[in-house]
PDB file of C-alpha atoms in Angstrom:
ATOM      1  CA  MET A   7       0.000   0.000   0.000  1.00 65.00           C
ATOM      2  CA  SER A   8       1.138   3.493  -0.704  1.00 64.00           C
ATOM      3  CA  ALA A   9       2.283   6.197   1.632  1.00 76.00           C
ATOM      4  CA  PRO A  10      -0.406   8.643   0.473  1.00 80.00           C
ATOM      5  CA  ALA A  11       0.703  12.186  -0.217  1.00 74.00           C
ATOM      6  CA  GLY A  12      -2.149  14.122  -1.749  1.00 66.00           C
ATOM      7  CA  HIS A  13      -0.421  16.999  -3.533  1.00 61.00           C
ATOM      8  CA  GLY A  14      -0.899  16.433  -7.225  1.00 50.00           C
ATOM      9  CA  THR A  15      -2.076  12.897  -6.595  1.00 44.00           C
ATOM     10  CA  ARG A  16      -3.945  10.715  -8.983  1.00 47.00           C
ATOM     11  CA  THR A  17      -7.680  11.010  -8.501  1.00 46.00           C
ATOM     12  CA  PRO A  18      -9.593   7.755  -8.023  1.00 51.00           C
ATOM     13  CA  GLY A  19     -12.012   9.057 -10.641  1.00 43.00           C
ATOM     14  CA  THR A  20      -9.526   8.347 -13.435  1.00 39.00           C
ATOM     15  CA  PRO A  21      -8.372   4.758 -13.022  1.00 34.00           C
ATOM     16  CA  SER A  22      -6.370   4.659 -16.242  1.00 31.00           C
ATOM     17  CA  ALA A  23      -4.685   8.029 -15.776  1.00 29.00           C
ATOM     18  CA  ALA A  24      -1.086   8.342 -14.752  1.00 25.00           C
ATOM     19  CA  PRO A  25      -0.374   9.443 -11.165  1.00 27.00           C
ATOM     20  CA  GLY A  26      -0.539  13.199 -10.957  1.00 29.00           C
ATOM     21  CA  ALA A  27      -3.937  13.493 -12.599  1.00 28.00           C
ATOM     22  CA  LEU A  28      -4.693  16.234 -10.110  1.00 31.00           C
ATOM     23  CA  ALA A  29      -3.023  19.516 -10.969  1.00 28.00           C
ATOM     24  CA  ALA A  30      -1.346  21.606  -8.290  1.00 31.00           C
ATOM     25  CA  SER A  31      -4.608  23.504  -7.881  1.00 30.00           C
ATOM     26  CA  GLY A  32      -6.337  20.239  -7.005  1.00 35.00           C
ATOM     27  CA  SER A  33      -8.561  20.284 -10.082  1.00 34.00           C
ATOM     28  CA  PRO A  34      -9.121  16.956 -11.850  1.00 35.00           C
ATOM     29  CA  VAL A  35      -7.499  16.577 -15.250  1.00 33.00           C
ATOM     30  CA  GLY A  36      -9.377  14.485 -17.791  1.00 35.00           C
ATOM     31  CA  PRO A  37     -12.681  12.684 -17.338  1.00 38.00           C
ATOM     32  CA  ASP A  38     -14.162  12.347 -13.890  1.00 46.00           C
ATOM     33  CA  VAL A  39     -16.085   9.220 -12.988  1.00 45.00           C
ATOM     34  CA  PRO A  40     -16.473   6.527 -15.637  1.00 43.00           C
ATOM     35  CA  THR A  41     -20.004   5.991 -16.889  1.00 44.00           C
ATOM     36  CA  VAL A  42     -19.704   2.197 -16.645  1.00 52.00           C
ATOM     37  CA  ALA A  43     -21.795   1.037 -13.685  1.00 74.00           C
ATOM     38  CA  GLY A  44     -19.747  -1.175 -11.401  1.00 95.00           C
ATOM     39  CA  ALA A  45     -18.585  -1.415  -7.817  1.00 97.00           C
ATOM     40  CA  SER A  46     -15.359   0.478  -8.540  1.00 97.00           C
ATOM     41  CA  ALA A  47     -17.173   3.341 -10.279  1.00 97.00           C
ATOM     42  CA  ARG A  48     -19.670   3.641  -7.437  1.00 97.00           C
ATOM     43  CA  LEU A  49     -16.839   3.705  -4.909  1.00 98.00           C
ATOM     44  CA  ARG A  50     -15.015   6.453  -6.803  1.00 96.00           C
ATOM     45  CA  THR A  51     -18.214   8.499  -6.934  1.00 97.00           C
ATOM     46  CA  LYS A  52     -18.522   8.321  -3.152  1.00 97.00           C
ATOM     47  CA  LEU A  53     -14.882   9.256  -2.583  1.00 97.00           C
ATOM     48  CA  LEU A  54     -15.243  12.343  -4.764  1.00 97.00           C
ATOM     49  CA  LEU A  55     -17.536  13.808  -2.100  1.00 96.00           C
ATOM     50  CA  LEU A  56     -14.623  13.989   0.360  1.00 96.00           C
ATOM     51  CA  GLU A  57     -11.905  15.030  -2.064  1.00 95.00           C
ATOM     52  CA  PRO A  58     -12.221  18.850  -1.763  1.00 95.00           C
ATOM     53  CA  GLU A  59     -11.373  18.789   1.936  1.00 96.00           C
ATOM     54  CA  PHE A  60      -8.614  16.242   1.358  1.00 95.00           C
ATOM     55  CA  ARG A  61      -7.048  18.337  -1.399  1.00 93.00           C
ATOM     56  CA  GLY A  62      -7.176  21.438   0.769  1.00 93.00           C
ATOM     57  CA  ALA A  63      -5.425  19.651   3.626  1.00 94.00           C
ATOM     58  CA  THR A  64      -2.657  18.237   1.457  1.00 93.00           C
ATOM     59  CA  HIS A  65      -2.122  21.462  -0.484  1.00 92.00           C
ATOM     60  CA  HIS A  66      -1.480  23.213   2.820  1.00 94.00           C
ATOM     61  CA  MET A  67       0.717  20.384   4.107  1.00 94.00           C
ATOM     62  CA  TRP A  68       3.042  20.533   1.078  1.00 95.00           C
ATOM     63  CA  ARG A  69       3.470  24.324   1.079  1.00 94.00           C
ATOM     64  CA  SER A  70       7.085  25.425   0.721  1.00 95.00           C
ATOM     65  CA  GLU A  71       7.373  27.292   4.023  1.00 94.00           C
ATOM     66  CA  GLY A  72       8.917  25.050   6.687  1.00 94.00           C
ATOM     67  CA  LEU A  73       8.676  21.993   4.462  1.00 96.00           C
ATOM     68  CA  LEU A  74      11.768  20.134   5.710  1.00 96.00           C
ATOM     69  CA  PRO A  75      10.619  19.489   9.305  1.00 96.00           C
ATOM     70  CA  ARG A  76       7.106  18.862   8.039  1.00 96.00           C
ATOM     71  CA  TYR A  77       8.418  16.288   5.561  1.00 97.00           C
ATOM     72  CA  ARG A  78      10.237  14.490   8.377  1.00 97.00           C
ATOM     73  CA  ALA A  79       7.005  14.465  10.386  1.00 96.00           C
ATOM     74  CA  TYR A  80       5.208  13.093   7.312  1.00 96.00           C
ATOM     75  CA  LEU A  81       7.740  10.241   7.046  1.00 97.00           C
ATOM     76  CA  CYS A  82       7.221   9.358  10.712  1.00 97.00           C
ATOM     77  CA  ALA A  83       3.444   9.366  10.336  1.00 97.00           C
ATOM     78  CA  MET A  84       3.514   7.331   7.145  1.00 96.00           C
ATOM     79  CA  HIS A  85       5.822   4.778   8.735  1.00 97.00           C
ATOM     80  CA  ALA A  86       3.252   4.282  11.478  1.00 97.00           C
ATOM     81  CA  VAL A  87       0.608   3.705   8.797  1.00 96.00           C
ATOM     82  CA  ILE A  88       2.601   1.573   6.367  1.00 95.00           C
ATOM     83  CA  ARG A  89       4.131  -0.761   8.941  1.00 96.00           C
ATOM     84  CA  ALA A  90       0.557  -1.971   9.573  1.00 96.00           C
ATOM     85  CA  SER A  91      -0.096  -2.781   5.897  1.00 95.00           C
ATOM     86  CA  VAL A  92       1.354  -6.286   5.663  1.00 96.00           C
ATOM     87  CA  PRO A  93       0.048  -7.377   9.100  1.00 97.00           C
ATOM     88  CA  LEU A  94      -3.434  -6.144   8.127  1.00 98.00           C
ATOM     89  CA  MET A  95      -3.359  -8.073   4.869  1.00 98.00           C
ATOM     90  CA  GLU A  96      -2.008 -11.189   6.597  1.00 98.00           C
ATOM     91  CA  LEU A  97      -4.854 -11.049   9.096  1.00 98.00           C
ATOM     92  CA  ALA A  98      -7.382 -10.509   6.303  1.00 98.00           C
ATOM     93  CA  LEU A  99      -5.893 -13.424   4.368  1.00 98.00           C
ATOM     94  CA  ASP A 100      -6.136 -15.721   7.380  1.00 98.00           C
ATOM     95  CA  ARG A 101      -9.784 -14.796   7.971  1.00 98.00           C
ATOM     96  CA  THR A 102     -10.557 -15.082   4.262  1.00 98.00           C
ATOM     97  CA  ARG A 103      -9.137 -18.610   4.110  1.00 98.00           C
ATOM     98  CA  ALA A 104     -11.286 -19.562   7.095  1.00 97.00           C
ATOM     99  CA  ARG A 105     -14.357 -18.290   5.246  1.00 97.00           C
ATOM    100  CA  ALA A 106     -13.493 -20.392   2.214  1.00 96.00           C
ATOM    101  CA  ALA A 107     -14.447 -23.477   4.210  1.00 93.00           C
ATOM    102  CA  THR A 108     -17.941 -22.049   4.671  1.00 95.00           C
ATOM    103  CA  GLY A 109     -18.443 -21.527   0.940  1.00 96.00           C
ATOM    104  CA  ASP A 110     -18.031 -17.735   0.956  1.00 98.00           C
ATOM    105  CA  PRO A 111     -17.951 -16.780  -2.768  1.00 97.00           C
ATOM    106  CA  LEU A 112     -15.572 -13.880  -2.079  1.00 98.00           C
ATOM    107  CA  ALA A 113     -12.943 -16.037  -0.431  1.00 98.00           C
ATOM    108  CA  GLY A 114     -11.115 -17.436  -3.461  1.00 97.00           C
ATOM    109  CA  PRO A 115     -10.467 -14.245  -5.455  1.00 98.00           C
ATOM    110  CA  LEU A 116      -9.940 -12.151  -2.324  1.00 98.00           C
ATOM    111  CA  ALA A 117      -7.339 -14.577  -0.960  1.00 98.00           C
ATOM    112  CA  ALA A 118      -5.495 -14.663  -4.286  1.00 97.00           C
ATOM    113  CA  TYR A 119      -5.366 -10.847  -4.391  1.00 97.00           C
ATOM    114  CA  LEU A 120      -4.110 -10.588  -0.803  1.00 98.00           C
ATOM    115  CA  GLU A 121      -1.410 -13.216  -1.306  1.00 97.00           C
ATOM    116  CA  GLU A 122       0.033 -11.317  -4.253  1.00 95.00           C
ATOM    117  CA  HIS A 123      -0.316  -7.891  -2.654  1.00 94.00           C
ATOM    118  CA  ILE A 124       1.442  -9.001   0.533  1.00 96.00           C
ATOM    119  CA  ARG A 125       4.486  -9.999  -1.515  1.00 93.00           C
ATOM    120  CA  GLU A 126       4.436  -6.644  -3.327  1.00 89.00           C
ATOM    121  CA  GLU A 127       4.250  -4.569  -0.152  1.00 87.00           C
ATOM    122  CA  GLU A 128       6.840  -6.282   2.038  1.00 90.00           C
ATOM    123  CA  GLY A 129       9.659  -4.020   3.185  1.00 86.00           C
ATOM    124  CA  HIS A 130       8.057  -0.686   2.271  1.00 90.00           C
ATOM    125  CA  ASP A 131       8.063   0.438   5.906  1.00 94.00           C
ATOM    126  CA  ALA A 132      11.871   0.098   5.867  1.00 95.00           C
ATOM    127  CA  TRP A 133      12.000   2.538   2.928  1.00 95.00           C
ATOM    128  CA  LEU A 134      10.461   5.207   5.157  1.00 97.00           C
ATOM    129  CA  LEU A 135      13.084   4.730   7.855  1.00 97.00           C
ATOM    130  CA  GLU A 136      15.843   4.974   5.243  1.00 97.00           C
ATOM    131  CA  ASP A 137      14.272   8.159   3.863  1.00 97.00           C
ATOM    132  CA  LEU A 138      14.032   9.595   7.356  1.00 97.00           C
ATOM    133  CA  ARG A 139      17.705   8.943   8.045  1.00 97.00           C
ATOM    134  CA  ALA A 140      18.715  10.516   4.713  1.00 97.00           C
ATOM    135  CA  ALA A 141      16.518  13.536   5.532  1.00 97.00           C
ATOM    136  CA  GLY A 142      18.477  14.198   8.722  1.00 97.00           C
ATOM    137  CA  GLY A 143      16.225  12.363  11.133  1.00 97.00           C
ATOM    138  CA  SER A 144      16.607   9.161  13.090  1.00 96.00           C
ATOM    139  CA  PRO A 145      14.608   5.926  12.820  1.00 95.00           C
ATOM    140  CA  GLU A 146      13.887   6.345  16.513  1.00 96.00           C
ATOM    141  CA  ASP A 147      11.853   9.451  15.624  1.00 96.00           C
ATOM    142  CA  ALA A 148       9.379   7.091  13.954  1.00 97.00           C
ATOM    143  CA  LEU A 149       9.769   3.997  16.119  1.00 96.00           C
ATOM    144  CA  GLY A 150       9.873   5.566  19.567  1.00 96.00           C
ATOM    145  CA  PRO A 151       6.789   7.738  20.065  1.00 96.00           C
ATOM    146  CA  LEU A 152       3.273   6.428  20.602  1.00 96.00           C
ATOM    147  CA  PRO A 153       1.492   6.624  17.226  1.00 95.00           C
ATOM    148  CA  SER A 154      -1.156   9.295  16.928  1.00 94.00           C
ATOM    149  CA  PRO A 155      -4.794   8.439  17.737  1.00 96.00           C
ATOM    150  CA  LEU A 156      -5.505   9.533  14.173  1.00 96.00           C
ATOM    151  CA  ILE A 157      -3.278   6.730  12.866  1.00 97.00           C
ATOM    152  CA  ALA A 158      -4.861   4.264  15.273  1.00 97.00           C
ATOM    153  CA  SER A 159      -8.256   5.295  13.909  1.00 96.00           C
ATOM    154  CA  LEU A 160      -7.091   4.951  10.310  1.00 97.00           C
ATOM    155  CA  ALA A 161      -5.460   1.513  10.566  1.00 97.00           C
ATOM    156  CA  GLY A 162      -7.066   0.158  13.732  1.00 97.00           C
ATOM    157  CA  SER A 163     -10.587   0.295  12.351  1.00 98.00           C
ATOM    158  CA  GLN A 164      -9.509  -2.214   9.715  1.00 98.00           C
ATOM    159  CA  TYR A 165      -8.517  -4.753  12.373  1.00 98.00           C
ATOM    160  CA  TYR A 166     -11.997  -4.472  13.864  1.00 98.00           C
ATOM    161  CA  TRP A 167     -13.844  -4.859  10.566  1.00 98.00           C
ATOM    162  CA  ILE A 168     -11.648  -7.799   9.487  1.00 98.00           C
ATOM    163  CA  GLU A 169     -12.229  -9.622  12.768  1.00 98.00           C
ATOM    164  CA  HIS A 170     -15.833  -8.714  13.440  1.00 98.00           C
ATOM    165  CA  HIS A 171     -17.429  -8.154  10.038  1.00 98.00           C
ATOM    166  CA  HIS A 172     -15.718  -9.321   6.838  1.00 98.00           C
ATOM    167  CA  PRO A 173     -12.123  -9.048   5.529  1.00 98.00           C
ATOM    168  CA  VAL A 174     -13.386  -7.618   2.224  1.00 98.00           C
ATOM    169  CA  ALA A 175     -13.744  -4.280   4.055  1.00 98.00           C
ATOM    170  CA  LEU A 176      -9.947  -3.918   3.838  1.00 98.00           C
ATOM    171  CA  LEU A 177     -10.294  -3.288   0.093  1.00 98.00           C
ATOM    172  CA  GLY A 178     -11.781   0.139   0.862  1.00 98.00           C
ATOM    173  CA  TYR A 179      -8.726   1.047   2.926  1.00 98.00           C
ATOM    174  CA  ILE A 180      -6.391  -0.180   0.193  1.00 97.00           C
ATOM    175  CA  ALA A 181      -8.333   1.802  -2.419  1.00 96.00           C
ATOM    176  CA  VAL A 182      -7.643   5.022  -0.518  1.00 96.00           C
ATOM    177  CA  LEU A 183      -3.964   4.380   0.188  1.00 94.00           C
ATOM    178  CA  GLU A 184      -3.324   3.363  -3.408  1.00 91.00           C
ATOM    179  CA  GLY A 185      -5.674   5.935  -4.930  1.00 91.00           C
ATOM    180  CA  TYR A 186      -4.087   8.948  -3.259  1.00 91.00           C
ATOM    181  CA  ALA A 187      -0.487   7.967  -3.895  1.00 85.00           C
ATOM    182  CA  PRO A 188       2.151  10.621  -4.651  1.00 86.00           C
ATOM    183  CA  ALA A 189       2.370  12.134  -8.108  1.00 77.00           C
ATOM    184  CA  PRO A 190       5.773  12.101  -9.820  1.00 76.00           C
ATOM    185  CA  GLY A 191       5.999  15.899  -9.551  1.00 88.00           C
ATOM    186  CA  LEU A 192       5.884  15.807  -5.770  1.00 92.00           C
ATOM    187  CA  THR A 193       9.379  14.332  -5.550  1.00 94.00           C
ATOM    188  CA  GLY A 194      10.862  17.292  -7.415  1.00 94.00           C
ATOM    189  CA  ARG A 195       8.859  19.780  -5.379  1.00 94.00           C
ATOM    190  CA  ILE A 196      10.139  18.399  -2.089  1.00 96.00           C
ATOM    191  CA  ALA A 197      13.720  18.318  -3.384  1.00 96.00           C
ATOM    192  CA  ARG A 198      13.546  21.941  -4.613  1.00 96.00           C
ATOM    193  CA  HIS A 199      12.156  23.343  -1.391  1.00 96.00           C
ATOM    194  CA  THR A 200      14.218  21.296   1.059  1.00 97.00           C
ATOM    195  CA  GLY A 201      17.499  20.590  -0.749  1.00 97.00           C
ATOM    196  CA  LEU A 202      17.178  16.911   0.159  1.00 97.00           C
ATOM    197  CA  PRO A 203      18.998  14.273  -1.899  1.00 97.00           C
ATOM    198  CA  ALA A 204      17.253  11.550  -3.887  1.00 95.00           C
ATOM    199  CA  ALA A 205      18.062   9.073  -1.109  1.00 96.00           C
ATOM    200  CA  ALA A 206      15.583  10.890   1.165  1.00 97.00           C
ATOM    201  CA  LEU A 207      12.736  10.641  -1.343  1.00 95.00           C
ATOM    202  CA  ARG A 208      12.550   6.969  -2.271  1.00 94.00           C
ATOM    203  CA  THR A 209       9.094   6.272  -0.818  1.00 93.00           C
ATOM    204  CA  VAL A 210       7.429   9.206  -2.584  1.00 92.00           C
ATOM    205  CA  ARG A 211       9.244   8.453  -5.842  1.00 90.00           C
ATOM    206  CA  GLU A 212       8.673   4.687  -5.868  1.00 86.00           C
ATOM    207  CA  HIS A 213       5.013   4.793  -4.888  1.00 80.00           C
ATOM    208  CA  ALA A 214       4.253   7.312  -7.602  1.00 77.00           C
ATOM    209  CA  ALA A 215       5.350   4.653 -10.085  1.00 66.00           C
ATOM    210  CA  LEU A 216       4.060   1.509  -8.363  1.00 64.00           C
ATOM    211  CA  ASP A 217       0.572   2.428  -7.318  1.00 59.00           C
ATOM    212  CA  THR A 218      -0.948   3.162 -10.728  1.00 69.00           C
ATOM    213  CA  GLU A 219      -0.942  -0.519 -11.622  1.00 73.00           C
ATOM    214  CA  HIS A 220      -1.901  -1.557  -8.091  1.00 79.00           C
ATOM    215  CA  LEU A 221      -5.015   0.624  -8.116  1.00 90.00           C
ATOM    216  CA  ASP A 222      -6.159  -0.639 -11.495  1.00 90.00           C
ATOM    217  CA  GLU A 223      -5.791  -4.225 -10.232  1.00 93.00           C
ATOM    218  CA  LEU A 224      -7.871  -3.400  -7.173  1.00 96.00           C
ATOM    219  CA  TYR A 225     -10.655  -1.769  -9.197  1.00 96.00           C
ATOM    220  CA  ALA A 226     -10.749  -4.772 -11.531  1.00 96.00           C
ATOM    221  CA  LEU A 227     -11.089  -7.054  -8.497  1.00 97.00           C
ATOM    222  CA  LEU A 228     -13.953  -4.989  -7.073  1.00 98.00           C
ATOM    223  CA  ASP A 229     -15.802  -5.295 -10.377  1.00 98.00           C
ATOM    224  CA  ARG A 230     -15.269  -9.084 -10.495  1.00 97.00           C
ATOM    225  CA  LEU A 231     -16.260  -9.906  -6.941  1.00 98.00           C
ATOM    226  CA  PRO A 232     -19.878 -10.936  -6.263  1.00 97.00           C
ATOM    227  CA  LEU A 233     -20.102  -8.350  -3.511  1.00 97.00           C
ATOM    228  CA  GLY A 234     -23.814  -7.852  -3.115  1.00 95.00           C
ATOM    229  CA  ARG A 235     -25.270  -4.806  -1.404  1.00 96.00           C
ATOM    230  CA  ASP A 236     -23.968  -5.496   2.106  1.00 97.00           C
ATOM    231  CA  ARG A 237     -20.362  -6.317   1.191  1.00 98.00           C
ATOM    232  CA  GLU A 238     -20.135  -3.409  -1.229  1.00 98.00           C
ATOM    233  CA  ALA A 239     -21.386  -1.128   1.548  1.00 98.00           C
ATOM    234  CA  ALA A 240     -18.640  -2.464   3.844  1.00 98.00           C
ATOM    235  CA  VAL A 241     -15.983  -1.576   1.280  1.00 98.00           C
ATOM    236  CA  ALA A 242     -17.465   1.899   0.827  1.00 98.00           C
ATOM    237  CA  VAL A 243     -17.718   2.632   4.559  1.00 98.00           C
ATOM    238  CA  SER A 244     -14.113   1.501   5.020  1.00 98.00           C
ATOM    239  CA  ALA A 245     -12.929   3.719   2.161  1.00 98.00           C
ATOM    240  CA  LEU A 246     -14.850   6.795   3.306  1.00 98.00           C
ATOM    241  CA  HIS A 247     -13.633   6.414   6.870  1.00 98.00           C
ATOM    242  CA  SER A 248     -10.068   5.966   5.623  1.00 98.00           C
ATOM    243  CA  LEU A 249     -10.135   9.098   3.473  1.00 98.00           C
ATOM    244  CA  ASP A 250     -11.683  11.122   6.291  1.00 97.00           C
ATOM    245  CA  ALA A 251      -9.074   9.886   8.791  1.00 97.00           C
ATOM    246  CA  LEU A 252      -6.272  10.530   6.320  1.00 96.00           C
ATOM    247  CA  THR A 253      -7.564  14.048   5.732  1.00 96.00           C
ATOM    248  CA  ARG A 254      -7.579  14.773   9.451  1.00 97.00           C
ATOM    249  CA  LEU A 255      -4.060  13.379   9.752  1.00 97.00           C
ATOM    250  CA  PHE A 256      -2.819  15.657   6.968  1.00 96.00           C
ATOM    251  CA  VAL A 257      -4.584  18.638   8.540  1.00 96.00           C
ATOM    252  CA  ARG A 258      -2.625  17.917  11.692  1.00 95.00           C
ATOM    253  CA  LEU A 259       0.671  17.522   9.845  1.00 96.00           C
ATOM    254  CA  GLY A 260       0.047  20.748   7.954  1.00 95.00           C
ATOM    255  CA  ARG A 261      -0.367  22.852  11.072  1.00 89.00           C
ATOM    256  CA  SER A 262       3.172  22.372  12.310  1.00 64.00           C
ATOM    257  CA  ALA A 263       5.903  19.792  12.627  1.00 49.00           C
ATOM    258  CA  PRO A 264       7.074  19.680  16.244  1.00 48.00           C
ATOM    259  CA  ALA A 265       9.622  17.143  17.397  1.00 43.00           C
ATOM    260  CA  PRO A 266       8.023  13.725  17.949  1.00 44.00           C
ATOM    261  CA  SER A 267       6.575  13.377  21.440  1.00 41.00           C
ATOM    262  CA  PRO A 268       6.591  10.141  23.440  1.00 39.00           C
ATOM    263  CA  ARG A 269       3.066  11.049  24.545  1.00 40.00           C
ATOM    264  CA  GLY A 270       1.762  10.742  20.972  1.00 41.00           C
ATOM    265  CA  ALA A 271       0.080  13.378  18.878  1.00 39.00           C
ATOM    266  CA  GLY A 272      -2.421  14.641  21.447  1.00 40.00           C
ATOM    267  CA  PRO A 273      -6.119  15.294  20.934  1.00 40.00           C
ATOM    268  CA  VAL A 274      -7.794  14.339  17.679  1.00 38.00           C
ATOM    269  CA  PRO A 275      -8.953  17.445  15.788  1.00 37.00           C
ATOM    270  CA  PRO A 276     -12.679  17.461  14.969  1.00 36.00           C
ATOM    271  CA  MET A 277     -13.827  16.397  11.531  1.00 34.00           C
ATOM    272  CA  GLY A 278     -13.974  19.275   9.068  1.00 38.00           C
ATOM    273  CA  VAL A 279     -11.333  21.469  10.697  1.00 35.00           C
ATOM    274  CA  THR A 280      -8.969  23.003   8.178  1.00 35.00           C
ATOM    275  CA  PRO A 281      -5.822  25.032   8.786  1.00 34.00           C
TER     276      PRO A 281
END
């Protein structure tokens, strides 16, 4: 799964577009939502409702003023998110395999997708620690402090839905992390405004290239699965919650970038607050 970035990211409304389909102003480039009726198109339509606030939060977060410490804080936050990706998928895979014995029609294709995606995502959390070190930070900045309640809300909700509802809900979370991946232009922007070397930008650079194909694979899976109304709703609720939580996290990162605190990130800002 990607370390989402938001500034100039690919919009989920254009599944075949290259990353960066959102211009710096946040306006979509090219067609919006496909007219073909399917689970992926319906999900993208729902996500578009939350995109204006998300784009505003990320535009502010990536402003040039004070970007270096804010970028380090971003790497720490994204490490806390991304290190949960493989464990989440492993848990979902285990629960999906258990459902296969009960004749769940989603189990076979969902398990196959998770098996492949786990292999693709292994080690990406280490990239963030390497980036942090190259950006003048320390891995302990990411590993030491208690993760923010916002991150616990973003990733922790998926554990609950996998265990107590259905592992297919994780696809909504993946759709958001892959769908709001960095655009190629973000790497250059960060380098220009911070003076950081390429070694500090691997995660942003690599995910801009990797996640285009990953998102298309996910949308194709959603359109193949016999979801039904209830399972499709689970995916949508997961995705909408994930985008809302990610927006609130980026609002927080955009306000300031203090040194990491062992007490965590403090109170959760209310939904809808913008800088």
